[in-house]
Every structure is written in C-alpha cells, then in structure tokens.
Amino acid sequence: MSAFSIASPPITGLTAGAGPTASSAAELLKRGKIKETAQKFEASFLSVMMQSMFEGVKTPEPFGGGQGEEMFKSLLTDAMAKEVTKAGGIGVASTVQREMLKMQGLQEVAQ
C-alpha cells in the first residue's frame, strides 16, 4: 500500500450525472458561504419573531424584572432561533439560498 492510497470522504451535495455539479473549489466555497449566510438570515428573522412573541411575557417577582431579564430574553430568543434553524428551520433559509444562488449565476444542486 502506498502513501497515496488514503481514502478521502465523499463530497456531499453533489450528484454524478443527476444535474449540474460544482466545477471548482472556489464554487464550492461560494456555495458554502451562501448556505451559511441564508441560515444566519433565517436565525435573525426567527429571533426577531420570537422576541416579539415573548414581549408581553412577565416573570414572577423573585426571579424576574429589570434589565437583566430583558437581556436574558434577548439571548434566549437568539439561541432558540439558531437551534430551530439548525434543526431545519421554517423554510426561509432554503428560499433565500436559492435566490442568492440565482443572483450569483449558479444553479441549485439536487440533493
């Protein structure tokens, strides 16, 4: 066995013969950044939605009130929004990603 026979993991998201494929490492990098940006956008959108949802919720006295509670709610909604997006989200990221790919002249890769 030679030193060059190390197996590399397959690249996911690309299919042979089933549609357009990424032709270069630069294109793969661009696609990855577009996906990451779309997911960050969805997380931000969900965070704003959740903040307005929790706006009227008040915590009973010994554990609530003040600036600390408001800051915590903001951090909590940000964390919940990121987890929802990581788990598949509500579909905003995929739509934004598709539109960003179109704007870059790239086609969506079938998965």
Short mmCIF file of C-alpha atoms in Angstrom, two decimals:
data_model
loop_
_atom_site.label_atom_id
_atom_site.label_comp_id
_atom_site.label_asym_id
_atom_site.label_seq_id
_atom_site.Cartn_x
_atom_site.Cartn_y
_atom_site.Cartn_z
CA MET A 1 0.00 0.00 0.00
CA SER A 2 1.46 3.36 -0.97
CA ALA A 3 1.29 6.62 0.96
CA PHE A 4 -1.08 8.00 -1.69
CA SER A 5 -3.84 5.44 -1.18
CA ILE A 6 -5.54 7.28 1.68
CA ALA A 7 -9.29 7.30 1.12
CA SER A 8 -10.97 10.69 1.24
CA PRO A 9 -14.57 11.18 2.35
CA PRO A 10 -17.08 11.76 -0.45
CA ILE A 11 -18.25 15.29 -1.15
CA THR A 12 -21.90 15.53 -0.16
CA GLY A 13 -24.49 17.57 -2.00
CA LEU A 14 -23.10 16.73 -5.42
CA THR A 15 -24.56 14.04 -7.61
CA ALA A 16 -22.96 12.44 -10.64
CA GLY A 17 -24.98 12.83 -13.79
CA ALA A 18 -28.16 13.89 -11.98
CA GLY A 19 -27.75 17.61 -12.58
CA PRO A 20 -25.26 20.44 -12.52
CA THR A 21 -22.17 19.91 -10.39
CA ALA A 22 -19.74 22.34 -8.86
CA SER A 23 -16.75 22.65 -11.12
CA SER A 24 -14.20 24.16 -8.78
CA ALA A 25 -13.18 24.59 -5.19
CA ALA A 26 -13.98 28.30 -5.45
CA GLU A 27 -17.54 27.49 -6.47
CA LEU A 28 -17.91 25.03 -3.59
CA LEU A 29 -16.63 27.69 -1.20
CA LYS A 30 -19.10 30.23 -2.62
CA ARG A 31 -21.98 27.77 -2.25
CA GLY A 32 -20.98 27.07 1.36
CA LYS A 33 -20.87 30.77 2.20
CA ILE A 34 -24.25 31.32 0.56
CA LYS A 35 -25.77 28.50 2.62
CA GLU A 36 -24.24 29.86 5.82
CA THR A 37 -25.48 33.39 5.07
CA ALA A 38 -29.01 32.14 4.33
CA GLN A 39 -29.06 30.22 7.62
CA LYS A 40 -27.84 33.28 9.55
CA PHE A 41 -30.58 35.34 7.90
CA GLU A 42 -33.24 32.80 8.92
CA ALA A 43 -31.90 32.70 12.50
CA SER A 44 -32.02 36.50 12.67
CA PHE A 45 -35.56 36.54 11.29
CA LEU A 46 -36.70 33.92 13.81
CA SER A 47 -35.00 35.77 16.66
CA VAL A 48 -36.92 38.96 15.89
CA MET A 49 -40.14 36.96 15.62
CA MET A 50 -39.53 35.23 18.95
CA GLN A 51 -38.58 38.48 20.69
CA SER A 52 -41.93 39.99 19.75
CA MET A 53 -43.65 36.78 20.83
CA PHE A 54 -42.07 36.96 24.31
CA GLU A 55 -42.56 40.73 24.63
CA GLY A 56 -45.64 40.51 26.84
CA VAL A 57 -44.44 37.58 28.96
CA LYS A 58 -43.56 38.67 32.50
CA THR A 59 -41.62 36.59 35.03
CA PRO A 60 -42.92 36.47 38.63
CA GLU A 61 -41.06 38.56 41.18
CA PRO A 62 -38.14 36.91 42.89
CA PHE A 63 -36.65 35.77 39.58
CA GLY A 64 -37.79 38.44 37.14
CA GLY A 65 -37.78 42.09 36.22
CA GLY A 66 -35.22 44.68 35.31
CA GLN A 67 -32.59 44.99 32.61
CA GLY A 68 -31.13 41.56 33.36
CA GLU A 69 -34.37 39.85 32.42
CA GLU A 70 -34.63 41.81 29.18
CA MET A 71 -31.06 40.94 28.24
CA PHE A 72 -31.61 37.28 29.07
CA LYS A 73 -34.76 37.14 26.92
CA SER A 74 -32.80 38.54 24.00
CA LEU A 75 -30.04 35.94 24.42
CA LEU A 76 -32.59 33.17 24.89
CA THR A 77 -34.50 34.05 21.73
CA ASP A 78 -31.24 34.27 19.74
CA ALA A 79 -30.19 30.80 20.95
CA MET A 80 -33.63 29.30 20.27
CA ALA A 81 -33.69 30.81 16.77
CA LYS A 82 -30.25 29.33 15.97
CA GLU A 83 -31.35 25.89 17.17
CA VAL A 84 -34.58 26.00 15.15
CA THR A 85 -32.57 26.96 12.05
CA LYS A 86 -30.00 24.22 12.71
CA ALA A 87 -32.83 21.66 13.01
CA GLY A 88 -34.20 22.56 9.57
CA GLY A 89 -35.85 25.90 10.17
CA ILE A 90 -39.11 27.09 8.69
CA GLY A 91 -38.03 27.26 5.04
CA VAL A 92 -36.74 30.81 4.90
CA ALA A 93 -33.08 29.77 4.57
CA SER A 94 -33.68 27.45 1.62
CA THR A 95 -35.63 30.12 -0.25
CA VAL A 96 -33.02 32.79 0.45
CA GLN A 97 -30.25 30.37 -0.54
CA ARG A 98 -31.97 29.55 -3.85
CA GLU A 99 -32.35 33.26 -4.66
CA MET A 100 -28.75 34.03 -3.71
CA LEU A 101 -27.54 31.21 -5.97
CA LYS A 102 -29.57 32.68 -8.85
CA MET A 103 -28.07 36.10 -8.22
CA GLN A 104 -24.58 34.57 -8.46
CA GLY A 105 -25.43 32.76 -11.68
CA LEU A 106 -25.29 29.34 -10.03
CA GLN A 107 -27.87 26.59 -10.22
CA GLU A 108 -29.22 24.74 -7.22
CA VAL A 109 -27.62 21.31 -6.76
CA ALA A 110 -30.10 18.44 -6.36
CA GLN A 111 -29.59 16.61 -3.07
#
